[in-house]
Amino acid sequence: MENTQQRVGVIGGVRIPFCRNNTAYADVGNFGMSVKVLGALVERFGLHGVELGEVAMGAVIKHSSEWNLAREALLSSGLAPTTPGITTARACGTSLDNAIIIANKIAAGQIEAGIAGGSDTTSDVPIVYSQRLRKRLLAVNRAKTPMEKLKTAVRGFAFSELKPSFPGVAEPRTGMSMGDHCEKMAREWHVGREDQDRLALESHRKLAAAYDGGFFEDLVVPFRGLKRDGFLRPDTTMEKLAGLKPAFDKTSGLGTLTAGNSTGLSDGAAAVLLANEAWAAKRGLKIQAYVRDAEVAAVDFVHGEGLLMAPTVAVPRMLARHGLTLQDFDFYEIHEAFAAQVLCTLRAWESADYCKNRLGRDAPLGSIDPAKLNVHGSSLAVGHPFAATGARIVATLAKLLEQKGSGRGLISICTAGGMGVTAILER
């Protein structure tokens, strides 16, 4: 059978500044943020009235009315209304997953071009009724007569039923938060507080330098009075970070994760345009980088594996398909959900025992050059609106490769639920 696979190019991406929840975007919501980034992408690449093959957007925390956020947002973006839209969610990996969805469709020849992205807000969260009250209201709706409805409404009613339920941050299978799980990982891999704080400090310094150097001028669109990310602290120091109290393990005296070396609750959105070479050439658009491959993995965190360690499994699988080593990259974009997670990942790849017993390798993957890691900062300084992070990273890495002129970049994103989403871009 003839191989007709198309090369998939990253044309470019945009995002709004990410900010702390309940600040600049508190009243915007996922729809408003999604419309903003899609509209900005349309403006940047002249896509007014253009029909794309697919727009894949996502949100982790969203209202039931936003069941197809992607379709609704694209209808307000300036794209042709005949463009389809699909809405997805895989926690922190959502918009990298969407880039994979679009890339696979382009590679298979099903579409020529599409947009991948995501948004998330922890300011505008869905608040639901208690289970007892929901059942009561459904029963009232089923009742036939006004009297039956009244009796059903008041029979056995307790005011405690009115207590609302907010979205939880704990893993349903363990009852532990992501931070609690990451504390366990940090102890298992002997990752100390000072190393975590140092990585966080470097993230802020590198992001500030990138802004000052103009790197984000075409990647970040000002919105609601913000021109830079609201989490960025260029003046932070090791002393300031060391003064913060543990954020998760507050009682044992052993906690190392703090508000400074963990990502905060964030609002934001990002999107990236992908296309095959013919479509890009026809529209006079340059390709910044190409999507080489992607891999998703999961770990059994319920029975002892580290919740955020799945990228350590996904990356070597992907490397093996292409005969690559961990050192064969010019840039490494490892999502900083927590500084400890990044450091645990690096130590796992350096561990002969882990690589042999968990990954089935004869030798460790080895270490990476720290100068190539998150060179313009990452989530600790930028912020982490869950579904937006992947598109942010794809756009950043594609531009880095374009500026370099050639090379290869690795993306690694851990997610809730014990999963990891990874990809390779190259130029």
Coordinates of C-alpha atoms in Angstrom, one line a residue:
M1 CA 0.0 0.0 0.0
E2 CA 1.4 3.4 -1.0
N3 CA 2.5 5.6 1.9
T4 CA 0.7 8.9 1.6
Q5 CA 1.5 10.3 5.0
Q6 CA 1.7 14.1 5.0
R7 CA 4.3 16.0 7.0
V8 CA 2.7 18.1 9.7
G9 CA 3.9 21.6 10.2
V10 CA 3.5 24.0 13.1
I11 CA 2.7 27.4 11.6
G12 CA 2.6 29.2 15.0
G13 CA 0.6 29.8 18.1
V14 CA -0.8 32.5 20.4
R15 CA -2.0 32.7 23.9
I16 CA -3.2 35.3 26.4
P17 CA -1.1 36.0 29.5
F18 CA -1.9 33.4 32.1
C19 CA -3.0 34.8 35.5
R20 CA -4.0 33.8 39.0
N21 CA -7.6 32.8 39.4
N22 CA -10.0 35.4 40.6
T23 CA -8.0 38.3 39.1
A24 CA -8.0 39.7 35.6
Y25 CA -10.1 37.0 33.9
A26 CA -12.5 36.2 36.8
D27 CA -15.5 37.1 34.7
V28 CA -14.3 36.0 31.3
G29 CA -14.7 32.2 31.5
N30 CA -13.6 29.5 29.1
F31 CA -15.7 30.7 26.2
G32 CA -14.4 34.3 26.3
M33 CA -10.8 33.2 26.6
S34 CA -11.2 30.6 23.8
V35 CA -12.7 33.2 21.5
K36 CA -9.9 35.6 22.3
V37 CA -7.1 33.2 21.4
L38 CA -8.8 31.8 18.3
G39 CA -9.6 35.2 17.1
A40 CA -6.0 36.3 17.6
L41 CA -4.8 33.3 15.6
V42 CA -7.2 34.2 12.8
E43 CA -5.9 37.7 12.8
R44 CA -2.3 36.7 12.8
F45 CA -2.5 34.2 10.0
G46 CA -5.2 35.8 7.9
L47 CA -7.8 33.1 8.4
H48 CA -11.0 35.3 8.2
G49 CA -13.7 33.2 6.5
V50 CA -11.4 30.2 6.0
E51 CA -12.8 26.7 6.5
L52 CA -10.3 24.5 8.4
G53 CA -10.5 20.8 8.7
E54 CA -10.9 20.8 12.5
V55 CA -10.6 22.9 15.6
A56 CA -9.8 20.8 18.6
M57 CA -10.1 22.8 21.9
G58 CA -10.4 21.6 25.4
A59 CA -11.1 22.5 29.0
V60 CA -10.8 20.5 32.2
I61 CA -13.0 22.5 34.4
K62 CA -16.1 23.6 32.5
H63 CA -19.8 24.0 32.7
S64 CA -22.2 21.4 31.2
S65 CA -23.5 24.1 28.8
E66 CA -20.0 24.2 27.3
W67 CA -20.3 20.6 26.1
N68 CA -18.7 21.6 22.7
L69 CA -16.7 24.7 23.7
A70 CA -14.5 24.4 20.5
R71 CA -17.4 24.6 18.1
E72 CA -19.1 27.5 20.0
A73 CA -15.8 29.5 20.3
L74 CA -14.8 29.0 16.6
L75 CA -18.2 30.4 15.5
S76 CA -17.2 33.6 17.2
S77 CA -13.6 33.6 16.0
G78 CA -13.8 34.7 12.4
L79 CA -13.3 31.3 10.9
A80 CA -15.8 30.0 8.4
P81 CA -18.8 28.6 10.2
T82 CA -18.5 25.4 8.2
T83 CA -15.4 24.5 10.3
P84 CA -16.0 21.6 12.6
G85 CA -15.1 21.7 16.3
I86 CA -14.4 19.0 18.9
T87 CA -13.9 19.5 22.6
T88 CA -11.6 17.2 24.7
A89 CA -10.1 16.8 28.1
R90 CA -7.1 14.9 29.5
A91 CA -6.2 17.2 32.4
C92 CA -2.8 18.9 31.9
G93 CA -2.1 17.2 28.6
T94 CA -5.4 18.3 26.9
S95 CA -4.1 20.8 24.3
L96 CA -1.0 18.7 23.5
D97 CA -3.5 15.9 22.9
N98 CA -5.4 18.2 20.6
A99 CA -2.2 19.0 18.7
I100 CA -1.8 15.2 18.3
I101 CA -5.4 14.8 17.1
I102 CA -5.0 17.5 14.5
A103 CA -1.5 16.3 13.5
N104 CA -2.7 12.7 13.0
K105 CA -5.6 13.9 10.8
I106 CA -3.3 16.0 8.7
A107 CA -0.7 13.1 8.5
A108 CA -3.4 10.7 7.3
G109 CA -4.6 13.1 4.6
Q110 CA -8.0 13.6 6.2
I111 CA -7.6 17.3 6.6
E112 CA -5.1 19.9 5.4
A113 CA -5.0 22.3 8.4
G114 CA -6.5 22.7 11.9
I115 CA -6.2 24.4 15.2
A116 CA -5.4 22.8 18.5
G117 CA -5.8 24.6 21.9
G118 CA -7.4 24.8 25.2
S119 CA -8.5 27.1 28.0
D120 CA -9.2 26.7 31.7
T121 CA -10.4 28.8 34.5
T122 CA -10.5 28.1 38.2
S123 CA -12.4 31.4 38.8
D124 CA -15.6 30.3 37.1
V125 CA -16.1 26.8 38.3
P126 CA -19.3 24.7 38.0
I127 CA -21.1 24.6 41.3
V128 CA -23.6 21.8 41.6
Y129 CA -26.3 20.8 44.0
S130 CA -26.0 18.0 46.5
Q131 CA -26.9 14.5 45.2
R132 CA -30.0 14.4 47.5
L133 CA -31.3 17.8 46.2
R134 CA -30.7 16.7 42.6
K135 CA -32.7 13.6 43.1
R136 CA -35.4 15.6 44.8
L137 CA -35.6 18.1 41.9
L138 CA -35.7 15.3 39.3
A139 CA -38.5 13.7 41.3
V140 CA -40.4 17.0 41.4
N141 CA -40.0 17.3 37.6
R142 CA -41.5 13.8 37.1
A143 CA -44.5 14.5 39.4
K144 CA -47.7 15.0 37.4
T145 CA -49.9 17.4 39.4
P146 CA -49.0 20.6 41.3
M147 CA -50.0 18.9 44.6
E148 CA -47.7 15.9 43.8
K149 CA -44.9 18.3 43.0
L150 CA -45.3 20.1 46.3
K151 CA -45.4 16.9 48.4
T152 CA -42.3 15.6 46.6
A153 CA -40.5 18.9 47.1
V154 CA -41.1 19.0 50.9
R155 CA -41.2 15.4 51.9
G156 CA -38.2 14.7 54.1
F157 CA -36.4 17.9 53.1
A158 CA -33.4 19.0 55.1
F159 CA -31.6 22.4 54.8
S160 CA -28.3 20.5 54.5
E161 CA -29.4 19.5 51.0
L162 CA -28.8 23.1 49.9
K163 CA -25.1 22.9 50.6
P164 CA -23.4 23.3 47.1
S165 CA -20.7 21.0 45.8
F166 CA -17.5 22.4 44.3
P167 CA -15.1 20.6 41.9
G168 CA -12.6 18.5 43.8
V169 CA -8.9 18.5 43.4
A170 CA -8.3 15.1 44.8
E171 CA -7.7 11.9 42.7
P172 CA -11.0 10.0 42.9
R173 CA -9.1 6.7 43.3
T174 CA -6.9 7.7 46.2
G175 CA -8.5 10.8 47.8
M176 CA -5.1 12.5 47.6
S177 CA -4.4 15.8 45.8
M178 CA -1.8 16.0 43.1
G179 CA 0.5 17.8 45.5
D180 CA 0.1 15.1 48.1
H181 CA 1.1 12.5 45.5
C182 CA 4.0 14.6 44.4
E183 CA 5.3 14.9 48.0
K184 CA 5.5 11.1 48.0
M185 CA 7.4 11.1 44.7
A186 CA 9.8 13.7 46.1
R187 CA 10.6 11.5 49.1
E188 CA 10.9 8.4 47.0
W189 CA 13.5 10.1 44.7
H190 CA 15.1 12.1 47.4
V191 CA 14.3 15.4 45.8
G192 CA 15.0 18.2 48.4
R193 CA 13.4 21.6 49.0
E194 CA 16.5 23.6 47.9
D195 CA 16.7 21.9 44.5
Q196 CA 12.9 22.5 44.0
D197 CA 13.2 26.2 44.9
R198 CA 16.3 26.6 42.6
L199 CA 14.4 25.2 39.6
A200 CA 11.5 27.5 40.4
L201 CA 13.8 30.5 40.6
E202 CA 15.4 29.7 37.3
S203 CA 11.9 29.4 35.7
H204 CA 11.1 33.0 36.8
R205 CA 14.5 34.3 35.7
K206 CA 14.3 32.7 32.3
L207 CA 10.7 33.8 31.6
A208 CA 11.5 37.4 32.6
A209 CA 14.6 37.4 30.3
A210 CA 12.5 36.0 27.4
Y211 CA 9.9 38.8 27.8
D212 CA 12.6 41.4 28.1
G213 CA 14.3 40.0 24.9
G214 CA 11.0 40.2 22.9
F215 CA 10.6 36.5 22.5
F216 CA 6.9 36.5 23.3
E217 CA 5.9 39.6 21.3
D218 CA 4.1 37.5 18.7
L219 CA 3.1 34.7 21.0
V220 CA 1.3 36.5 23.8
V221 CA -1.7 38.7 23.0
P222 CA -2.5 41.4 25.6
F223 CA -5.8 40.9 27.3
R224 CA -7.8 42.6 30.1
G225 CA -4.9 44.9 30.9
L226 CA -2.3 42.1 31.1
K227 CA 0.8 42.0 28.9
R228 CA 2.8 39.5 30.9
D229 CA 1.9 36.4 32.9
G230 CA 0.5 37.3 36.3
F231 CA 2.6 34.6 38.1
L232 CA 5.9 36.0 36.9
R233 CA 8.1 37.2 39.8
P234 CA 11.4 38.5 38.3
D235 CA 12.5 39.7 41.7
T236 CA 12.1 36.5 43.5
T237 CA 15.1 35.0 45.3
M238 CA 16.1 31.8 47.0
E239 CA 15.6 33.5 50.3
K240 CA 12.0 34.5 49.5
L241 CA 11.2 31.0 48.2
A242 CA 12.8 29.4 51.3
G243 CA 10.5 31.4 53.5
L244 CA 7.4 29.8 52.2
K245 CA 5.6 27.2 54.2
P246 CA 4.8 23.7 52.9
A247 CA 1.5 23.8 50.9
F248 CA 0.5 20.2 51.1
D249 CA 2.2 18.3 53.9
K250 CA 1.8 20.9 56.6
T251 CA 2.1 18.8 59.7
S252 CA 4.9 16.2 59.4
G253 CA 7.7 18.6 59.1
L254 CA 8.9 16.8 56.0
G255 CA 6.9 18.7 53.4
T256 CA 8.9 20.3 50.6
L257 CA 6.3 21.5 48.1
T258 CA 5.3 25.1 48.5
A259 CA 3.3 27.8 46.7
G260 CA 6.6 28.9 45.2
N261 CA 7.7 25.6 43.7
S262 CA 4.3 24.4 42.7
T263 CA 2.0 25.9 40.0
G264 CA -0.9 28.0 41.3
L265 CA -4.6 28.0 40.3
S266 CA -4.6 29.7 36.9
D267 CA -6.8 31.2 34.2
G268 CA -5.7 31.3 30.6
A269 CA -6.0 30.0 27.0
A270 CA -3.7 29.1 24.1
A271 CA -4.0 27.8 20.5
V272 CA -1.7 26.7 17.7
L273 CA -2.2 26.3 14.0
L274 CA -1.0 23.2 12.2
A275 CA -1.0 22.3 8.5
N276 CA 0.5 20.3 5.7
E277 CA 3.2 21.8 3.5
A278 CA 0.9 22.3 0.5
W279 CA -1.7 24.3 2.5
A280 CA 0.9 26.4 4.1
A281 CA 2.7 27.2 0.8
K282 CA -0.6 28.0 -0.9
R283 CA -1.4 30.6 1.8
G284 CA 2.2 31.9 1.9
L285 CA 2.7 30.8 5.6
K286 CA 6.0 29.6 6.9
I287 CA 6.4 26.4 8.9
Q288 CA 8.3 26.8 12.1
A289 CA 8.7 23.2 12.9
Y290 CA 7.4 19.7 12.2
V291 CA 5.6 17.3 14.5
R292 CA 7.7 14.1 14.4
D293 CA 5.8 11.8 16.7
A294 CA 3.9 11.6 20.0
E295 CA 3.3 9.0 22.7
V296 CA 0.9 8.7 25.7
A297 CA 1.4 6.5 28.7
A298 CA -0.2 5.7 32.0
V299 CA 1.1 4.4 35.4
D300 CA -0.6 2.3 38.1
F301 CA -0.5 5.1 40.7
V302 CA -3.3 3.5 42.7
H303 CA -0.9 0.6 43.6
G304 CA 2.2 2.6 44.3
E305 CA 3.7 4.2 41.2
G306 CA 4.2 7.9 41.3
L307 CA 1.1 9.7 40.0
L308 CA 3.1 12.1 37.7
M309 CA 5.7 9.6 36.4
A310 CA 4.0 8.5 33.2
P311 CA 6.2 10.7 31.0
T312 CA 9.2 8.6 32.1
V313 CA 7.5 5.7 30.4
A314 CA 6.2 7.5 27.3
V315 CA 9.4 9.2 26.3
P316 CA 11.6 6.0 25.9
R317 CA 8.9 4.3 23.9
M318 CA 8.9 7.2 21.5
L319 CA 12.6 7.5 21.3
A320 CA 12.9 3.8 20.6
R321 CA 10.7 4.1 17.5
H322 CA 13.2 6.5 16.0
G323 CA 16.5 5.2 17.2
L324 CA 17.0 8.4 19.3
T325 CA 18.7 8.8 22.7
L326 CA 17.6 11.2 25.4
Q327 CA 20.6 13.4 24.5
D328 CA 19.6 13.9 20.9
F329 CA 17.6 17.1 21.5
D330 CA 18.4 20.7 21.4
F331 CA 15.5 21.7 23.7
Y332 CA 13.5 20.0 26.4
E333 CA 10.1 21.3 27.4
I334 CA 9.1 19.5 30.6
H335 CA 5.9 20.9 32.1
E336 CA 6.6 22.2 35.6
A337 CA 3.4 21.1 37.4
F338 CA 5.7 21.0 40.4
A339 CA 9.5 21.5 40.5
A340 CA 9.6 18.1 42.2
Q341 CA 7.9 16.4 39.3
V342 CA 10.5 17.6 36.8
L343 CA 13.4 16.6 39.1
C344 CA 11.8 13.2 39.8
T345 CA 11.5 12.6 36.0
L346 CA 15.1 13.5 35.4
R347 CA 16.3 11.3 38.2
A348 CA 14.3 8.3 37.0
W349 CA 15.9 8.6 33.6
E350 CA 19.3 8.6 35.2
S351 CA 18.5 5.6 37.4
A352 CA 19.9 2.3 36.2
D353 CA 17.5 0.4 38.5
Y354 CA 14.4 2.3 37.4
C355 CA 15.3 2.0 33.7
K356 CA 16.0 -1.7 34.0
N357 CA 13.1 -2.8 36.3
R358 CA 10.4 -0.4 35.2
L359 CA 11.3 0.5 31.6
G360 CA 13.0 -2.8 30.6
R361 CA 16.2 -1.1 29.4
D362 CA 19.7 -2.4 29.7
A363 CA 21.0 1.0 30.6
P364 CA 19.7 4.3 32.0
L365 CA 18.5 6.9 29.5
G366 CA 21.0 9.3 31.2
S367 CA 21.0 12.9 32.0
I368 CA 20.2 16.0 29.9
D369 CA 22.0 19.3 29.6
P370 CA 20.2 21.6 32.1
A371 CA 21.0 24.6 29.8
K372 CA 18.6 23.1 27.3
L373 CA 15.7 22.6 29.8
N374 CA 12.7 25.0 29.6
V375 CA 15.1 27.7 28.3
H376 CA 12.4 30.5 28.5
G377 CA 10.8 29.3 31.7
S378 CA 7.8 27.1 32.1
S379 CA 4.7 26.6 34.2
L380 CA 6.1 27.6 37.6
A381 CA 6.6 31.1 36.3
V382 CA 4.0 31.2 33.5
G383 CA 1.1 29.6 35.3
H384 CA -0.8 26.5 34.4
P385 CA -4.4 26.7 33.1
F386 CA -4.7 23.0 32.7
A387 CA -5.9 22.6 29.2
A388 CA -3.9 25.5 27.8
T389 CA -0.4 24.4 28.8
G390 CA 0.2 22.0 25.9
A391 CA -0.5 24.5 23.2
R392 CA 1.6 27.1 25.0
I393 CA 4.5 24.7 24.9
V394 CA 4.1 23.6 21.3
A395 CA 4.0 27.2 20.2
T396 CA 7.1 28.1 22.3
L397 CA 9.1 25.1 21.1
A398 CA 8.2 25.6 17.5
K399 CA 9.5 29.2 17.6
L400 CA 12.7 28.1 19.4
L401 CA 13.4 25.7 16.6
E402 CA 12.6 28.3 14.0
Q403 CA 15.0 30.7 15.6
K404 CA 17.7 28.1 15.8
G405 CA 17.2 27.1 12.2
S406 CA 17.4 23.4 12.8
G407 CA 17.2 20.9 15.6
R408 CA 14.9 18.8 17.7
G409 CA 12.8 19.4 20.8
L410 CA 11.1 17.1 23.3
I411 CA 7.8 17.8 25.1
S412 CA 6.9 16.0 28.3
I413 CA 3.6 16.7 30.2
C414 CA 2.4 14.8 33.2
T415 CA -1.3 14.7 33.9
A416 CA -3.8 13.9 36.6
G417 CA -5.0 10.3 36.6
G418 CA -1.5 9.0 36.3
M419 CA -0.9 9.8 32.6
G420 CA 1.7 11.5 30.5
V421 CA 1.6 13.1 27.0
T422 CA 4.8 13.5 25.1
A423 CA 5.9 14.6 21.6
I424 CA 8.8 15.4 19.4
L425 CA 9.1 18.5 17.2
E426 CA 11.9 19.0 14.7
R427 CA 13.1 21.4 12.0

